[in-house]
Coordinates of C-alpha atoms (C1' of nucleotides) in Angstrom, one line a residue:
Chain A
M335 CA 0.2 6.8 -25.1
T336 CA 1.3 6.4 -28.6
D337 CA 4.1 3.2 -28.4
S338 CA 6.4 3.0 -30.2
T339 CA 7.2 0.1 -31.7
S340 CA 4.1 -1.6 -32.8
T341 CA 1.8 0.3 -34.1
H342 CA -1.6 0.0 -33.8
D343 CA -4.0 2.4 -35.1
A344 CA -6.8 1.0 -34.7
T345 CA -9.4 3.8 -33.4
S346 CA -10.2 1.2 -30.4
P347 CA -13.9 1.9 -29.6
L348 CA -13.3 1.9 -25.9
R349 CA -15.5 4.2 -23.2
V350 CA -13.7 5.2 -20.9
A351 CA -15.6 5.4 -17.1
V352 CA -15.3 6.5 -13.5
D353 CA -17.3 4.7 -11.0
I354 CA -16.6 5.4 -7.1
V355 CA -17.6 4.2 -3.6
V356 CA -18.5 6.4 -1.7
F357 CA -18.0 5.7 2.1
T358 CA -19.0 7.3 5.4
V359 CA -19.7 6.1 8.6
A360 CA -23.5 6.5 10.0
D361 CA -25.4 5.3 13.5
Q362 CA -22.6 2.8 14.4
D363 CA -21.8 1.3 10.8
L364 CA -19.7 2.2 7.8
K365 CA -21.9 2.6 5.1
V366 CA -22.0 2.6 0.7
L367 CA -23.4 4.9 -1.4
L368 CA -25.5 2.8 -4.0
I369 CA -27.5 3.9 -7.2
K370 CA -30.2 2.0 -8.1
R371 CA -29.7 1.7 -11.6
G372 CA -32.4 3.4 -13.7
I373 CA -31.4 1.8 -17.8
E374 CA -30.0 -1.0 -18.8
P375 CA -28.4 -2.5 -18.8
Y376 CA -28.7 -4.6 -15.6
K377 CA -32.2 -2.0 -14.9
G378 CA -33.3 -1.9 -11.7
A379 CA -29.7 -3.4 -10.2
W380 CA -28.8 -1.3 -6.9
A381 CA -24.9 0.1 -8.5
L382 CA -22.1 2.3 -7.5
P383 CA -22.5 5.3 -8.7
G384 CA -19.7 6.7 -12.0
G385 CA -20.5 7.8 -15.9
F386 CA -17.7 8.0 -18.4
V387 CA -15.2 10.3 -18.9
L388 CA -16.0 13.8 -21.3
E389 CA -13.6 14.9 -23.6
D390 CA -12.1 17.6 -22.2
E391 CA -12.1 16.7 -18.4
S392 CA -9.3 14.6 -17.1
V393 CA -10.2 11.2 -15.3
D394 CA -9.8 13.0 -12.2
D395 CA -12.8 15.5 -12.7
A396 CA -14.4 12.6 -14.2
A397 CA -14.6 11.8 -10.7
R398 CA -14.8 14.5 -9.1
R399 CA -17.4 15.5 -11.2
E400 CA -19.6 12.6 -10.9
L401 CA -19.7 12.8 -7.1
A402 CA -20.3 16.4 -7.4
E403 CA -23.1 15.3 -9.0
E404 CA -24.2 13.4 -6.2
T405 CA -23.9 14.5 -3.5
S406 CA -22.9 17.9 -3.9
V407 CA -20.4 18.3 -1.2
E408 CA -17.1 20.2 -2.3
D409 CA -13.4 19.4 -0.9
I410 CA -14.1 15.6 -0.8
Y411 CA -10.5 13.2 0.6
L412 CA -10.4 11.5 -2.8
E413 CA -8.1 8.4 -4.5
Q414 CA -7.9 6.3 -6.8
L415 CA -8.4 3.0 -6.4
Y416 CA -8.3 0.1 -9.5
T417 CA -9.0 -0.2 -12.8
F418 CA -10.9 -2.4 -14.4
G419 CA -10.7 -3.3 -18.0
E420 CA -11.5 -6.8 -18.7
V421 CA -13.4 -7.5 -21.3
D422 CA -16.9 -8.1 -21.0
R423 CA -17.3 -6.3 -17.8
D424 CA -20.2 -4.6 -19.5
P425 CA -22.2 -7.2 -21.0
R426 CA -22.7 -4.0 -24.2
T427 CA -19.8 -2.9 -25.2
R428 CA -16.1 -2.4 -24.1
V429 CA -16.0 -0.2 -21.1
V430 CA -13.3 0.4 -19.5
T431 CA -13.5 1.7 -15.3
V432 CA -11.4 3.9 -13.6
A433 CA -12.5 2.9 -9.6
Y434 CA -12.0 5.7 -7.7
F435 CA -13.0 5.7 -3.4
A436 CA -14.4 8.7 -1.5
L437 CA -14.7 10.1 1.9
I438 CA -17.0 12.2 3.8
D439 CA -18.9 13.0 6.9
A440 CA -22.7 11.5 6.8
D441 CA -23.5 15.3 8.8
S442 CA -22.3 17.2 5.9
V443 CA -24.2 15.4 3.7
E444 CA -27.7 15.5 1.6
I445 CA -27.5 13.1 -1.3
H446 CA -29.1 13.7 -3.9
G447 CA -31.7 10.6 -4.4
G448 CA -35.0 10.0 -5.9
T449 CA -35.0 11.4 -9.3
D450 CA -36.1 10.0 -12.4
A451 CA -36.2 6.7 -12.1
S452 CA -32.7 6.0 -10.2
Q453 CA -32.3 6.2 -6.1
A454 CA -29.3 6.7 -4.5
A455 CA -29.2 4.9 -1.3
W456 CA -26.9 4.5 1.8
H457 CA -26.5 1.3 2.3
S458 CA -24.4 -0.8 4.7
M459 CA -21.2 -2.6 3.4
Y460 CA -21.6 -5.5 5.7
S461 CA -25.2 -6.4 3.9
T462 CA -25.3 -5.3 0.3
P463 CA -27.0 -6.9 -2.3
T464 CA -25.3 -8.5 -5.6
L465 CA -24.0 -5.1 -7.6
A466 CA -24.5 -4.7 -11.3
F467 CA -21.2 -5.7 -13.1
D468 CA -17.8 -6.2 -11.0
H469 CA -18.8 -3.9 -9.1
D470 CA -18.9 -6.5 -5.9
T471 CA -15.7 -6.7 -6.8
I472 CA -14.8 -3.0 -6.6
L473 CA -15.9 -2.9 -3.7
G474 CA -14.3 -5.6 -2.4
L475 CA -11.0 -3.9 -3.3
A476 CA -12.5 -0.5 -1.8
L477 CA -12.7 -2.3 1.3
R478 CA -9.4 -4.2 1.6
R479 CA -7.7 -0.6 1.3
L480 CA -10.0 1.9 2.8
R481 CA -8.5 -0.7 6.2
Y482 CA -5.4 -1.3 5.0
K483 CA -4.2 3.0 4.6
L484 CA -6.8 3.2 8.3
E485 CA -4.2 1.8 9.7
Y486 CA -0.9 3.8 7.9
A487 CA -2.6 7.5 6.5
P488 CA -4.8 9.5 8.6
V489 CA -7.8 9.0 6.5
A490 CA -10.2 8.3 9.5
F491 CA -10.2 12.2 9.4
Q492 CA -12.9 12.2 6.5
L493 CA -15.1 10.6 7.9
L494 CA -16.3 13.3 10.6
P495 CA -17.5 16.1 11.5
D496 CA -14.5 19.0 11.5
E497 CA -14.6 19.1 15.5
F498 CA -15.4 15.9 17.4
T499 CA -14.5 13.7 20.3
L500 CA -11.5 11.0 20.2
S501 CA -15.0 7.8 21.4
Q502 CA -15.9 9.2 17.9
L503 CA -12.6 8.7 15.8
Q504 CA -12.3 5.2 17.9
A505 CA -16.0 4.7 16.9
T506 CA -14.9 4.9 13.5
Y507 CA -11.8 2.6 12.9
E508 CA -13.9 -0.3 15.6
V509 CA -16.7 0.1 12.8
I510 CA -14.7 0.8 9.2
L511 CA -11.6 -2.3 10.6
A512 CA -15.2 -4.5 12.4
Q513 CA -12.9 -5.2 15.9
P514 CA -12.6 -3.7 19.2
L515 CA -9.8 -1.7 19.8
D516 CA -8.0 -0.8 23.6
K517 CA -8.9 2.7 25.0
R518 CA -5.7 3.9 26.2
N519 CA -3.7 2.6 23.6
F520 CA -6.0 4.1 21.3
R521 CA -5.6 7.5 22.1
R522 CA -2.0 7.2 23.0
K523 CA -1.0 6.6 19.0
I524 CA -3.6 9.6 17.9
L525 CA -2.5 11.3 20.4
G526 CA 1.4 10.2 19.6
L527 CA 0.6 11.4 15.9
D528 CA 1.0 14.8 16.8
I529 CA -1.6 15.5 14.2
L530 CA -4.6 17.1 16.2
R531 CA -5.4 20.4 17.8
D532 CA -7.0 20.5 21.0
T533 CA -9.6 23.0 20.0
G534 CA -10.0 23.1 23.9
R535 CA -14.1 23.5 24.5
T536 CA -16.2 19.9 25.3
R537 CA -19.1 18.6 24.2
S538 CA -21.6 17.2 26.5
D539 CA -23.9 14.5 24.8
G540 CA -26.2 13.0 28.2
P541 CA -25.4 12.2 31.9
H542 CA -21.9 11.9 31.5
R543 CA -18.8 13.2 31.8
P544 CA -18.4 16.0 28.5
A545 CA -16.3 15.5 25.8
R546 CA -12.9 17.2 24.4
L547 CA -13.0 18.3 20.9
F548 CA -9.9 18.1 18.4
A549 CA -10.0 19.3 15.4
F550 CA -7.6 17.6 12.8
R551 CA -4.8 19.2 11.7
Q552 CA -4.3 20.1 8.2
D553 CA -1.1 20.8 8.1
R554 CA 0.7 17.9 9.4
F555 CA -1.8 15.4 7.4
E556 CA -0.1 17.4 3.6
Q557 CA 3.2 17.8 5.5
A558 CA 2.7 13.2 5.8
T559 CA 1.3 12.9 2.3
G560 CA 3.2 15.8 0.8
G561 CA -0.5 17.4 -0.7
K562 CA -0.9 14.0 -2.8
V563 CA -4.1 12.9 -1.9
I564 CA -4.8 11.4 -5.0
F565 CA -1.8 8.8 -5.1
S566 CA -2.2 6.2 -3.3
F567 CA 1.4 6.3 -1.9
Chain B
M903 CA -19.2 2.1 -17.4
T904 CA -23.0 3.1 -18.0
D905 CA -23.9 5.7 -15.6
S906 CA -27.5 6.2 -14.1
T907 CA -28.4 8.6 -13.1
S908 CA -26.5 11.9 -16.1
T909 CA -26.1 10.9 -19.7
H910 CA -23.4 11.5 -20.7
D911 CA -24.2 9.0 -24.0
A912 CA -21.9 11.3 -26.7
T913 CA -19.2 8.2 -27.7
S914 CA -15.9 9.8 -26.2
P915 CA -12.9 9.7 -28.7
L916 CA -10.7 8.4 -25.5
R917 CA -8.2 6.1 -26.4
V918 CA -6.6 3.4 -23.7
A919 CA -2.6 2.8 -23.9
V920 CA -0.3 1.0 -21.0
D921 CA 3.1 1.4 -20.0
I922 CA 4.6 -1.0 -18.6
V923 CA 8.1 0.4 -16.0
V924 CA 10.0 -3.0 -16.3
F925 CA 12.8 -3.2 -13.5
T926 CA 15.2 -5.4 -13.6
V927 CA 18.2 -5.8 -11.3
A928 CA 22.1 -6.2 -13.4
D929 CA 25.3 -5.4 -12.3
Q930 CA 24.8 -4.2 -9.2
D931 CA 22.1 -1.6 -10.3
L932 CA 18.9 -1.1 -11.2
K933 CA 17.8 -1.2 -14.1
V934 CA 14.5 -0.3 -16.4
L935 CA 13.5 -1.0 -19.7
L936 CA 12.8 1.7 -22.1
I937 CA 12.5 2.7 -25.7
K938 CA 14.1 5.6 -28.5
R939 CA 10.7 6.7 -30.3
G940 CA 10.9 5.5 -33.8
I941 CA 7.4 7.7 -34.7
E942 CA 6.1 11.1 -33.8
P943 CA 5.3 12.3 -31.0
Y944 CA 8.3 13.0 -28.7
K945 CA 10.1 11.0 -32.4
G946 CA 13.7 10.5 -30.8
A947 CA 12.9 10.4 -26.9
W948 CA 13.3 7.4 -24.2
A949 CA 10.0 6.2 -23.6
L950 CA 8.5 3.6 -21.4
P951 CA 7.2 1.0 -23.0
G952 CA 2.8 0.4 -23.9
G953 CA 0.8 0.1 -26.2
F954 CA -2.7 0.7 -27.3
V955 CA -5.1 -1.6 -25.7
L956 CA -6.6 -3.8 -28.5
E957 CA -11.3 -4.7 -28.7
D958 CA -10.8 -7.3 -27.9
E959 CA -8.4 -7.9 -25.0
S960 CA -8.5 -6.7 -21.5
V961 CA -6.1 -4.4 -19.9
D962 CA -4.4 -6.6 -17.9
D963 CA -4.0 -8.8 -21.3
A964 CA -2.1 -5.7 -23.6
A965 CA -0.2 -5.9 -20.5
R966 CA 1.5 -8.9 -20.4
R967 CA 1.5 -8.5 -24.6
E968 CA 2.9 -5.6 -25.0
L969 CA 5.9 -6.5 -22.1
A970 CA 5.9 -10.5 -24.5
E971 CA 6.6 -8.2 -27.4
E972 CA 9.6 -6.6 -26.4
T973 CA 10.8 -9.3 -23.8
S974 CA 10.1 -12.8 -25.1
V975 CA 9.4 -13.8 -22.3
E976 CA 6.7 -15.9 -19.9
D977 CA 5.6 -16.0 -16.2
I978 CA 6.4 -12.2 -15.5
Y979 CA 6.3 -10.2 -12.5
L980 CA 3.3 -7.8 -14.2
E981 CA 1.2 -5.3 -11.2
Q982 CA -1.2 -2.5 -11.8
L983 CA 0.7 0.9 -11.3
Y984 CA -1.7 3.9 -11.7
T985 CA -4.0 5.6 -13.7
F986 CA -2.5 8.5 -15.8
G987 CA -5.4 10.5 -17.3
E988 CA -5.3 14.0 -18.0
V989 CA -6.4 15.8 -20.9
D990 CA -3.3 17.1 -22.2
R991 CA -0.1 14.4 -20.8
D992 CA -1.0 13.0 -25.0
P993 CA -0.1 16.5 -27.6
R994 CA -1.4 14.9 -30.4
T995 CA -4.8 13.2 -28.9
R996 CA -6.3 12.1 -25.7
V997 CA -5.2 8.9 -24.3
V998 CA -5.5 7.6 -20.8
T999 CA -2.5 4.8 -19.8
V1000 CA -3.1 2.6 -17.5
A1001 CA 1.0 2.3 -16.2
Y1002 CA 2.3 -1.6 -14.7
F1003 CA 5.0 -2.1 -12.9
A1004 CA 7.4 -5.4 -14.0
L1005 CA 9.7 -7.5 -12.5
I1006 CA 12.2 -10.2 -14.0
D1007 CA 15.8 -11.6 -13.8
A1008 CA 18.6 -9.9 -16.4
D1009 CA 20.0 -13.5 -17.1
S1010 CA 16.7 -14.4 -18.4
V1011 CA 15.7 -11.5 -20.4
E1012 CA 17.0 -10.9 -24.2
I1013 CA 15.6 -7.6 -25.2
H1014 CA 14.2 -7.5 -27.9
G1015 CA 15.3 -3.6 -29.8
G1016 CA 16.6 -3.1 -32.7
T1017 CA 13.9 -3.7 -34.4
D1018 CA 13.1 -0.9 -37.5
A1019 CA 13.8 2.8 -35.9
S1020 CA 13.3 2.1 -32.7
Q1021 CA 15.6 0.5 -30.2
A1022 CA 15.1 -1.3 -25.8
A1023 CA 17.9 -0.4 -23.5
W1024 CA 17.7 -0.7 -19.8
H1025 CA 19.2 2.3 -18.2
S1026 CA 20.5 2.9 -14.7
M1027 CA 16.8 3.5 -12.8
Y1028 CA 19.7 6.3 -10.9
S1029 CA 20.4 8.4 -14.1
T1030 CA 16.9 8.2 -16.9
P1031 CA 16.6 11.3 -19.1
T1032 CA 14.3 13.1 -19.1
L1033 CA 11.2 11.0 -20.7
A1034 CA 8.7 11.2 -23.0
F1035 CA 4.9 12.5 -22.1
D1036 CA 5.0 11.6 -18.4
H1037 CA 6.9 9.3 -18.6
D1038 CA 9.3 10.5 -15.2
T1039 CA 6.3 10.7 -13.1
I1040 CA 5.1 6.9 -13.7
L1041 CA 8.6 5.5 -13.2
G1042 CA 8.9 8.5 -9.4
L1043 CA 5.5 6.6 -9.0
A1044 CA 6.4 2.7 -9.7
L1045 CA 9.9 3.7 -7.7
R1046 CA 8.5 4.4 -4.4
R1047 CA 5.5 1.6 -5.4
L1048 CA 8.7 -1.0 -6.0
R1049 CA 9.9 0.4 -2.7
Y1050 CA 6.9 0.4 -0.5
K1051 CA 6.4 -3.8 -1.7
L1052 CA 9.8 -4.6 -1.2
E1053 CA 9.3 -4.2 3.1
Y1054 CA 6.6 -6.4 3.1
A1055 CA 5.6 -8.2 0.2
P1056 CA 8.3 -11.0 -1.8
V1057 CA 8.4 -9.0 -4.8
A1058 CA 12.9 -9.5 -4.8
F1059 CA 12.8 -12.9 -5.8
Q1060 CA 10.4 -11.8 -8.7
L1061 CA 14.6 -10.0 -9.6
L1062 CA 16.4 -12.4 -9.4
P1063 CA 17.1 -16.0 -11.0
D1064 CA 15.4 -19.8 -9.6
E1065 CA 18.3 -20.5 -6.9
F1066 CA 20.2 -17.4 -5.7
T1067 CA 22.4 -16.9 -2.4
L1068 CA 21.3 -14.8 0.4
S1069 CA 23.4 -12.4 -0.9
Q1070 CA 22.8 -11.9 -3.4
L1071 CA 19.1 -11.5 -2.8
Q1072 CA 19.9 -8.7 -0.2
A1073 CA 22.4 -6.7 -2.4
T1074 CA 19.1 -6.6 -4.5
Y1075 CA 17.2 -5.1 -1.3
E1076 CA 20.8 -2.2 -1.8
V1077 CA 20.2 -1.9 -5.8
I1078 CA 17.1 -1.1 -5.1
L1079 CA 16.6 0.9 -2.0
A1080 CA 20.0 1.8 -2.4
Q1081 CA 21.1 1.9 1.0
P1082 CA 23.4 -0.9 2.8
L1083 CA 21.6 -3.7 5.1
D1084 CA 23.1 -5.4 8.4
K1085 CA 24.4 -9.3 6.5
R1086 CA 23.1 -10.6 9.8
N1087 CA 20.0 -9.6 10.3
F1088 CA 19.0 -9.4 7.0
R1089 CA 19.5 -13.1 6.4
R1090 CA 17.4 -13.5 9.8
K1091 CA 14.4 -11.5 9.3
I1092 CA 14.3 -13.1 5.7
L1093 CA 14.7 -16.7 7.1
G1094 CA 12.3 -16.2 9.7
L1095 CA 9.8 -15.7 7.3
D1096 CA 9.5 -19.1 6.0
I1097 CA 9.4 -18.3 2.8
L1098 CA 12.9 -19.6 1.0
R1099 CA 13.9 -23.5 0.4
D1100 CA 17.3 -24.2 0.9
T1101 CA 19.0 -26.3 -1.9
G1102 CA 21.2 -27.8 -0.7
R1103 CA 23.4 -27.1 -3.1
T1104 CA 26.2 -24.6 -3.2
R1105 CA 27.3 -22.5 -5.1
S1106 CA 31.7 -21.4 -5.8
D1107 CA 32.3 -17.9 -6.7
G1108 CA 36.0 -17.5 -6.4
P1109 CA 38.8 -17.6 -3.7
H1110 CA 36.0 -18.0 -0.4
R1111 CA 33.8 -19.9 1.1
P1112 CA 30.3 -21.7 -1.4
A1113 CA 27.2 -20.6 -1.1
R1114 CA 24.2 -22.2 -0.1
L1115 CA 21.4 -21.8 -2.8
F1116 CA 18.3 -20.7 -1.7
A1117 CA 14.8 -21.3 -3.4
F1118 CA 11.5 -18.9 -3.8
R1119 CA 8.6 -21.5 -2.1
Q1120 CA 6.1 -20.2 -4.8
D1121 CA 3.0 -21.7 -2.4
R1122 CA 4.1 -20.2 0.6
F1123 CA 4.0 -17.4 -1.9
E1124 CA 0.1 -18.0 -3.2
Q1125 CA -0.4 -18.5 0.6
A1126 CA 0.3 -14.8 1.2
T1127 CA -0.6 -12.8 -1.7
G1128 CA -4.0 -15.2 -2.4
G1129 CA -2.7 -15.8 -5.5
K1130 CA -3.9 -12.8 -7.0
V1131 CA -0.2 -11.6 -8.6
I1132 CA -2.6 -8.2 -10.2
F1133 CA -3.5 -7.0 -7.3
S1134 CA -1.8 -4.0 -5.2
F1135 CA -2.4 -5.6 -1.6
Chain C
dT918 C1' -26.6 9.0 43.5
dC919 C1' -26.2 6.4 39.8
dA920 C1' -25.6 5.5 35.1
dA921 C1' -22.9 6.6 31.5
dA922 C1' -19.0 8.2 28.5
dA923 C1' -14.4 10.4 29.6
dG924 C1' -10.0 9.8 30.6
dT925 C1' -5.4 8.4 33.0
dG926 C1' -0.1 4.7 33.7
dT927 C1' 2.3 0.8 34.5
dT928 C1' 4.2 -3.6 33.4
dT929 C1' 5.5 -6.9 29.7
dC930 C1' 7.0 -8.9 25.9
dC931 C1' 8.3 -9.1 21.6
dC932 C1' 10.7 -7.3 17.4
dC933 C1' 14.4 -4.5 15.5
dT934 C1' 19.1 -3.1 16.0
dA935 C1' 23.7 -2.6 16.5
dC936 C1' 27.3 -4.6 16.7
dA937 C1' 31.8 -8.7 16.4
dC938 C1' 35.1 -12.5 14.5
dC939 C1' 35.5 -18.1 13.0
dC940 C1' 34.2 -20.8 8.2
dA941 C1' 35.4 -23.0 4.1
dT942 C1' 37.0 -22.2 -0.7
dG943 C1' 40.6 -20.6 -4.5
dG944 C1' 44.8 -19.6 -5.6
Chain D
dC886 C1' 49.0 -18.9 3.8
dC887 C1' 46.2 -15.3 2.2
dA888 C1' 42.7 -12.9 0.5
dT889 C1' 37.6 -13.0 -0.4
dG890 C1' 33.1 -13.5 0.5
dG891 C1' 30.0 -16.4 3.6
dG892 C1' 27.2 -17.9 7.6
dT893 C1' 27.2 -16.7 12.4
dG894 C1' 24.2 -15.2 18.3
dT895 C1' 24.0 -11.6 22.2
dA896 C1' 22.4 -7.9 24.6
dG897 C1' 20.3 -3.6 24.6
dG898 C1' 16.5 -0.1 23.7
dG899 C1' 11.3 0.9 21.8
dG900 C1' 6.9 0.4 20.6
dA901 C1' 3.0 -2.7 20.8
dA902 C1' -1.0 -5.1 23.9
dA903 C1' -2.6 -6.3 27.8
dC904 C1' -5.3 -4.3 32.2
dA905 C1' -8.6 -1.7 35.8
dC906 C1' -10.1 2.3 37.8
dT907 C1' -11.5 7.9 39.3
dT908 C1' -13.4 11.5 37.4
dT909 C1' -17.3 14.7 34.8
dT910 C1' -21.2 15.3 33.8
dG911 C1' -27.4 14.4 33.6
dA912 C1' -31.1 12.5 35.6

DNA sequence: TCAAAAGTGTTTCCCCTACACCCATGG
DNA sequence: CCATGGGTGTAGGGGAAACACTTTTGA
């Protein structure tokens, strides 16, 4: 923003980047997408996916672009997390980064790792390596925010396929919150929100009673959030 | 952040700024500090105080510096709000702005307006003029955030002097939420939080019973927030 | 028929809400 | 003595939490 009173018209040689915390749930575990850096600084270390904001794209668009480059999935739940602006957070140049967090369904993604000297891989959120830059801080904040939002916003559905069972949904909550939940109370609360549609279909999963398949009602979600997926509240 | 896979090493000519929504409560009203712009673009329009981030300061420090330039108050409650990064939000150059919101006690502030061609003044939050840039959006988000936080975080105390009466506190809540609150329930809830200290002193305000003066217990607040005033949660 | 997950109600407790009167003081 | 804001308690309702058994299927 051009300010009015004080005039600092020195062109600040700051660079603006985005970093994205991509969460998914798989194998009964909360996973985060990390990239092994192929270049300095922190070459060889794991880091969050991200990159610089280009001149002709918004910061949100930059986040979407970087995410697409790694996952090639569209319609991803993406939300701005926090902006990190310490002077020395990048050892080379001054970089201000806008962190985002994204939620995707593990089944629908195929990550694009292995190219060049870099690799992309899912890591358990509960046993991540030490990350480059201040990415450990970012990751910690993302987890807090995810847990927080889980309790008052319908975000868990973003981590599941279009049709899912209530047990799957409960397991998603349990993995993220890292605590067991009461089955009856959970079902009562979720169904009481009136944001699920019973598809009428079931899924047989093994030697036991088949489970009903539910679908998330996007219309009610948009009604609740005002259609703004990108805002915090 | 320097990214790893794709290499966009074009130096992005982005500029990074901060804008600050400074709230206070006075005259039974919620006020916001606005500045009349003395230069283009939007010369003559009202805008949020702010300015560019300097090369050798963190984004948080830039916000604190700009705030100090307008108010010369230290120990201000300051929290990052959101980052706005649309391409065309500034008609001249590409500017990404990190918005903050600040809460200060009206009695302890003396705003520094009137210098140069610019003016600074308090405006009622409920009758602001149309602002420059996307500042109306920022302001709207700030109000939502303030109301939201008011209900679960001890932020109202930041708007009051060190010692205050429960009626003052209640009036603060009522002005921000724009709705009346039940006196007995309010007192029970606040005192139940165990974050107030009864100073034992009273204040006589007119022809009626004197009110007890309370003080906010900073220690408990830090305990609740982990000392991080700058983070969202 | 057995193992394994799906599905279903009731009771208890606590918090939130609604609501009206006496108290202390200055003029 | 009166006007003005300060200060106090209780009853009822609603939602959250604890808790165990029956159902349906595949092997």
